[in-house]
Amino acid sequence: GQQVMQIPQYQHVQEGEDFTTYCNSSTTLSNIQWYKQRPGGHPVFLIQLVKSGEVKKQKRLTFQFGEAKKNSSLHITATQTTDVGTYFCRVRGNKLVFGAGTILRVKS
Amino acid sequence: EAQVTQNPRYLITVTGKKLTVTCSQNMNHEYMSWYRQDPGLGLRQIYYSMNVEVTDKGDVPEGYKVSRKEKRNFPLILESPSPNQTSLYFCASSPRGVAGVYEQYFGPGTRLTVT
């Protein structure tokens, strides 16, 4: 069956350092979405990727969809304290599932 | 303001006492869904609804019921809550029935504790 794994589970970075989380699927995906959940909050949609090799940017955030459409990454350049939270991928393969999330903590 | 609302936000109850968590959206969305969030497990789908009177099981439906009598409301019912249903619950909606293509709008969450 379809499996999706997010790595790492947890990362603690110094403010100003870069951060990357990966979403890996066992099956080919039709699309992938990324969400951010602040501590104590609810998930908020960030972006959707559909095309093989697609790269999208939102200020310091860069999202990439793999060529084989089985993996994706979210990269944050020069993290800030406002970036703290949990980042989830949501994938559509043979069904819709969320990854377990990557918790990001930023030390100032 | 476009939003998804849930009530109550916090609930402590005892085993076996029936409860309902309400969910309402004012965006005229067709698709609605319930998730539970537990540490290390991410968001797991309980039930979803593609439209009025159309509901289907998600990944963890045992112990839950839902109904979709109106487009805007999608209540979650726990007929006989048990401690393993202690969790953070989110309701979400999307504009269309093919939910994977559209972003999900989440409610603020309901933290449920069953003792």
PDB file of N, CA and C in Angstrom, chain A residues 9 31-33 35 37 40-46 48 86 88 90 92 95-101 103, chain B residues 9 31 35 37 40-45 59 88 90 94 98-109:
ATOM      1  N   GLN A   9      12.105  13.812  11.621  1.00  0.00           N
ATOM      2  CA  GLN A   9      10.921  13.979  12.462  1.00  0.00           C
ATOM      3  C   GLN A   9      11.004  15.286  13.216  1.00  0.00           C
ATOM      4  N   ASN A  31      -0.085  14.742  -7.045  1.00  0.00           N
ATOM      5  CA  ASN A  31       0.274  16.068  -6.566  1.00  0.00           C
ATOM      6  C   ASN A  31       0.692  15.995  -5.107  1.00  0.00           C
ATOM      7  N   ILE A  32       1.246  17.073  -4.620  1.00  0.00           N
ATOM      8  CA  ILE A  32       1.647  17.151  -3.232  1.00  0.00           C
ATOM      9  C   ILE A  32       1.357  18.554  -2.717  1.00  0.00           C
ATOM     10  N   GLN A  33       0.889  18.610  -1.497  1.00  0.00           N
ATOM     11  CA  GLN A  33       0.642  19.890  -0.843  1.00  0.00           C
ATOM     12  C   GLN A  33       1.523  19.969   0.409  1.00  0.00           C
ATOM     13  N   TYR A  35       1.770  22.000   4.211  1.00  0.00           N
ATOM     14  CA  TYR A  35       1.054  22.766   5.228  1.00  0.00           C
ATOM     15  C   TYR A  35       2.005  23.083   6.378  1.00  0.00           C
ATOM     16  N   GLN A  37       1.869  24.132  10.560  1.00  0.00           N
ATOM     17  CA  GLN A  37       1.064  24.234  11.775  1.00  0.00           C
ATOM     18  C   GLN A  37       1.913  24.866  12.866  1.00  0.00           C
ATOM     19  N   GLY A  40       0.195  25.070  18.859  1.00  0.00           N
ATOM     20  CA  GLY A  40      -1.119  25.440  19.363  1.00  0.00           C
ATOM     21  C   GLY A  40      -2.113  25.849  18.292  1.00  0.00           C
ATOM     22  N   GLY A  41      -1.712  25.789  17.042  1.00  0.00           N
ATOM     23  CA  GLY A  41      -2.586  26.230  15.956  1.00  0.00           C
ATOM     24  C   GLY A  41      -3.079  25.093  15.088  1.00  0.00           C
ATOM     25  N   HIS A  42      -3.636  25.455  13.955  1.00  0.00           N
ATOM     26  CA  HIS A  42      -4.150  24.467  13.036  1.00  0.00           C
ATOM     27  C   HIS A  42      -3.325  24.500  11.751  1.00  0.00           C
ATOM     28  N   PRO A  43      -3.334  23.412  10.977  1.00  0.00           N
ATOM     29  CA  PRO A  43      -2.567  23.407   9.716  1.00  0.00           C
ATOM     30  C   PRO A  43      -3.070  24.477   8.754  1.00  0.00           C
ATOM     31  N   VAL A  44      -2.122  25.119   8.100  1.00  0.00           N
ATOM     32  CA  VAL A  44      -2.430  26.146   7.110  1.00  0.00           C
ATOM     33  C   VAL A  44      -1.726  25.794   5.814  1.00  0.00           C
ATOM     34  N   PHE A  45      -2.468  25.835   4.740  1.00  0.00           N
ATOM     35  CA  PHE A  45      -1.946  25.491   3.417  1.00  0.00           C
ATOM     36  C   PHE A  45      -0.836  26.460   3.005  1.00  0.00           C
ATOM     37  N   LEU A  46       0.255  25.893   2.481  1.00  0.00           N
ATOM     38  CA  LEU A  46       1.346  26.715   1.966  1.00  0.00           C
ATOM     39  C   LEU A  46       1.370  26.715   0.439  1.00  0.00           C
ATOM     40  N   GLN A  48       0.950  23.970  -3.420  1.00  0.00           N
ATOM     41  CA  GLN A  48       0.700  22.693  -4.076  1.00  0.00           C
ATOM     42  C   GLN A  48       1.638  22.560  -5.279  1.00  0.00           C
ATOM     43  N   THR A  86       5.267  22.802  12.831  1.00  0.00           N
ATOM     44  CA  THR A  86       5.339  21.492  12.193  1.00  0.00           C
ATOM     45  C   THR A  86       4.945  21.628  10.734  1.00  0.00           C
ATOM     46  N   PHE A  88       3.899  19.731   7.324  1.00  0.00           N
ATOM     47  CA  PHE A  88       3.307  18.488   6.832  1.00  0.00           C
ATOM     48  C   PHE A  88       3.251  18.488   5.310  1.00  0.00           C
ATOM     49  N   ARG A  90       1.077  16.609   2.232  1.00  0.00           N
ATOM     50  CA  ARG A  90      -0.171  15.874   1.974  1.00  0.00           C
ATOM     51  C   ARG A  90      -0.086  15.399   0.533  1.00  0.00           C
ATOM     52  N   ARG A  92      -1.192  12.868  -2.840  1.00  0.00           N
ATOM     53  CA  ARG A  92      -2.245  12.134  -3.532  1.00  0.00           C
ATOM     54  C   ARG A  92      -1.586  11.088  -4.417  1.00  0.00           C
ATOM     55  N   LYS A  95      -4.361   7.190  -2.763  1.00  0.00           N
ATOM     56  CA  LYS A  95      -5.276   7.828  -1.818  1.00  0.00           C
ATOM     57  C   LYS A  95      -4.595   9.074  -1.254  1.00  0.00           C
ATOM     58  N   LEU A  96      -5.375   9.842  -0.518  1.00  0.00           N
ATOM     59  CA  LEU A  96      -4.865  11.078   0.074  1.00  0.00           C
ATOM     60  C   LEU A  96      -4.394  10.827   1.487  1.00  0.00           C
ATOM     61  N   VAL A  97      -3.145  11.156   1.775  1.00  0.00           N
ATOM     62  CA  VAL A  97      -2.647  11.002   3.134  1.00  0.00           C
ATOM     63  C   VAL A  97      -1.737  12.159   3.497  1.00  0.00           C
ATOM     64  N   PHE A  98      -1.678  12.423   4.808  1.00  0.00           N
ATOM     65  CA  PHE A  98      -0.716  13.376   5.335  1.00  0.00           C
ATOM     66  C   PHE A  98       0.511  12.615   5.833  1.00  0.00           C
ATOM     67  N   GLY A  99       1.669  13.242   5.680  1.00  0.00           N
ATOM     68  CA  GLY A  99       2.851  12.726   6.331  1.00  0.00           C
ATOM     69  C   GLY A  99       2.764  13.012   7.821  1.00  0.00           C
ATOM     70  N   ALA A 100       3.685  12.401   8.600  1.00  0.00           N
ATOM     71  CA  ALA A 100       3.662  12.558  10.055  1.00  0.00           C
ATOM     72  C   ALA A 100       4.182  13.924  10.488  1.00  0.00           C
ATOM     73  N   GLY A 101       4.827  14.642   9.593  1.00  0.00           N
ATOM     74  CA  GLY A 101       5.276  15.995   9.895  1.00  0.00           C
ATOM     75  C   GLY A 101       6.712  16.084  10.375  1.00  0.00           C
ATOM     76  N   ILE A 103       8.913  18.586  12.876  1.00  0.00           N
ATOM     77  CA  ILE A 103       8.840  19.669  13.854  1.00  0.00           C
ATOM     78  C   ILE A 103      10.111  20.503  13.756  1.00  0.00           C
TER      79      ILE A 103
ATOM     80  N   ARG B   9     -14.082  23.762  21.808  1.00  0.00           N
ATOM     81  CA  ARG B   9     -12.634  23.774  21.570  1.00  0.00           C
ATOM     82  C   ARG B   9     -11.913  22.822  22.523  1.00  0.00           C
ATOM     83  N   TYR B  31     -16.538  19.547  -0.017  1.00  0.00           N
ATOM     84  CA  TYR B  31     -15.802  18.493   0.662  1.00  0.00           C
ATOM     85  C   TYR B  31     -15.510  18.888   2.102  1.00  0.00           C
ATOM     86  N   TYR B  35     -10.194  14.872  11.008  1.00  0.00           N
ATOM     87  CA  TYR B  35      -8.903  14.262  11.286  1.00  0.00           C
ATOM     88  C   TYR B  35      -8.685  14.208  12.787  1.00  0.00           C
ATOM     89  N   GLN B  37      -5.270  14.155  15.401  1.00  0.00           N
ATOM     90  CA  GLN B  37      -3.831  14.373  15.399  1.00  0.00           C
ATOM     91  C   GLN B  37      -3.254  13.869  16.706  1.00  0.00           C
ATOM     92  N   GLY B  40       3.523  12.235  16.732  1.00  0.00           N
ATOM     93  CA  GLY B  40       4.280  11.276  15.938  1.00  0.00           C
ATOM     94  C   GLY B  40       3.497  10.583  14.844  1.00  0.00           C
ATOM     95  N   LEU B  41       2.181  10.796  14.812  1.00  0.00           N
ATOM     96  CA  LEU B  41       1.347  10.107  13.829  1.00  0.00           C
ATOM     97  C   LEU B  41       0.762  11.054  12.789  1.00  0.00           C
ATOM     98  N   GLY B  42       0.982  12.318  12.937  1.00  0.00           N
ATOM     99  CA  GLY B  42       0.470  13.263  11.957  1.00  0.00           C
ATOM    100  C   GLY B  42      -1.036  13.380  12.008  1.00  0.00           C
ATOM    101  N   LEU B  43      -1.619  13.672  10.874  1.00  0.00           N
ATOM    102  CA  LEU B  43      -3.074  13.846  10.750  1.00  0.00           C
ATOM    103  C   LEU B  43      -3.652  12.603  10.089  1.00  0.00           C
ATOM    104  N   ARG B  44      -4.517  11.936  10.808  1.00  0.00           N
ATOM    105  CA  ARG B  44      -5.145  10.741  10.255  1.00  0.00           C
ATOM    106  C   ARG B  44      -6.623  11.022  10.014  1.00  0.00           C
ATOM    107  N   GLN B  45      -7.064  10.664   8.834  1.00  0.00           N
ATOM    108  CA  GLN B  45      -8.435  10.967   8.451  1.00  0.00           C
ATOM    109  C   GLN B  45      -9.414   9.983   9.076  1.00  0.00           C
ATOM    110  N   ASP B  59      -9.134   6.625   7.297  1.00  0.00           N
ATOM    111  CA  ASP B  59      -8.194   5.596   7.739  1.00  0.00           C
ATOM    112  C   ASP B  59      -8.484   5.055   9.139  1.00  0.00           C
ATOM    113  N   LEU B  88      -6.429  15.367  19.566  1.00  0.00           N
ATOM    114  CA  LEU B  88      -6.756  16.678  19.023  1.00  0.00           C
ATOM    115  C   LEU B  88      -7.457  16.445  17.685  1.00  0.00           C
ATOM    116  N   PHE B  90      -9.431  17.829  14.217  1.00  0.00           N
ATOM    117  CA  PHE B  90      -9.579  18.932  13.282  1.00  0.00           C
ATOM    118  C   PHE B  90     -10.632  18.602  12.234  1.00  0.00           C
ATOM    119  N   SER B  94     -12.839  21.715   1.736  1.00  0.00           N
ATOM    120  CA  SER B  94     -12.213  22.065   0.465  1.00  0.00           C
ATOM    121  C   SER B  94     -13.303  22.438  -0.525  1.00  0.00           C
ATOM    122  N   VAL B  98     -13.225  16.599  -5.428  1.00  0.00           N
ATOM    123  CA  VAL B  98     -11.927  15.984  -5.705  1.00  0.00           C
ATOM    124  C   VAL B  98     -10.920  16.702  -4.828  1.00  0.00           C
ATOM    125  N   ALA B  99     -10.878  16.296  -3.565  1.00  0.00           N
ATOM    126  CA  ALA B  99     -10.220  17.118  -2.552  1.00  0.00           C
ATOM    127  C   ALA B  99      -8.721  17.181  -2.698  1.00  0.00           C
ATOM    128  N   GLY B 100      -8.113  16.236  -3.349  1.00  0.00           N
ATOM    129  CA  GLY B 100      -6.666  16.259  -3.441  1.00  0.00           C
ATOM    130  C   GLY B 100      -6.146  17.407  -4.247  1.00  0.00           C
ATOM    131  N   VAL B 101      -6.943  17.977  -5.094  1.00  0.00           N
ATOM    132  CA  VAL B 101      -6.496  19.040  -5.975  1.00  0.00           C
ATOM    133  C   VAL B 101      -6.586  20.400  -5.292  1.00  0.00           C
ATOM    134  N   TYR B 102      -7.374  20.487  -4.262  1.00  0.00           N
ATOM    135  CA  TYR B 102      -7.633  21.771  -3.633  1.00  0.00           C
ATOM    136  C   TYR B 102      -7.115  21.813  -2.217  1.00  0.00           C
ATOM    137  N   GLU B 103      -6.718  23.000  -1.803  1.00  0.00           N
ATOM    138  CA  GLU B 103      -6.216  23.158  -0.452  1.00  0.00           C
ATOM    139  C   GLU B 103      -7.332  22.918   0.556  1.00  0.00           C
ATOM    140  N   GLN B 104      -6.915  22.451   1.716  1.00  0.00           N
ATOM    141  CA  GLN B 104      -7.863  22.219   2.797  1.00  0.00           C
ATOM    142  C   GLN B 104      -7.798  23.396   3.776  1.00  0.00           C
ATOM    143  N   TYR B 105      -8.982  23.824   4.210  1.00  0.00           N
ATOM    144  CA  TYR B 105      -9.092  24.865   5.227  1.00  0.00           C
ATOM    145  C   TYR B 105      -9.463  24.179   6.532  1.00  0.00           C
ATOM    146  N   PHE B 106      -8.654  24.404   7.548  1.00  0.00           N
ATOM    147  CA  PHE B 106      -8.844  23.708   8.811  1.00  0.00           C
ATOM    148  C   PHE B 106      -9.534  24.591   9.848  1.00  0.00           C
ATOM    149  N   GLY B 107     -10.322  23.929  10.685  1.00  0.00           N
ATOM    150  CA  GLY B 107     -10.859  24.593  11.855  1.00  0.00           C
ATOM    151  C   GLY B 107      -9.795  24.717  12.932  1.00  0.00           C
ATOM    152  N   PRO B 108     -10.128  25.359  14.053  1.00  0.00           N
ATOM    153  CA  PRO B 108      -9.134  25.630  15.100  1.00  0.00           C
ATOM    154  C   PRO B 108      -8.763  24.412  15.931  1.00  0.00           C
ATOM    155  N   GLY B 109      -9.540  23.340  15.835  1.00  0.00           N
ATOM    156  CA  GLY B 109      -9.235  22.131  16.581  1.00  0.00           C
ATOM    157  C   GLY B 109     -10.070  21.995  17.842  1.00  0.00           C
TER     158      GLY B 109
END
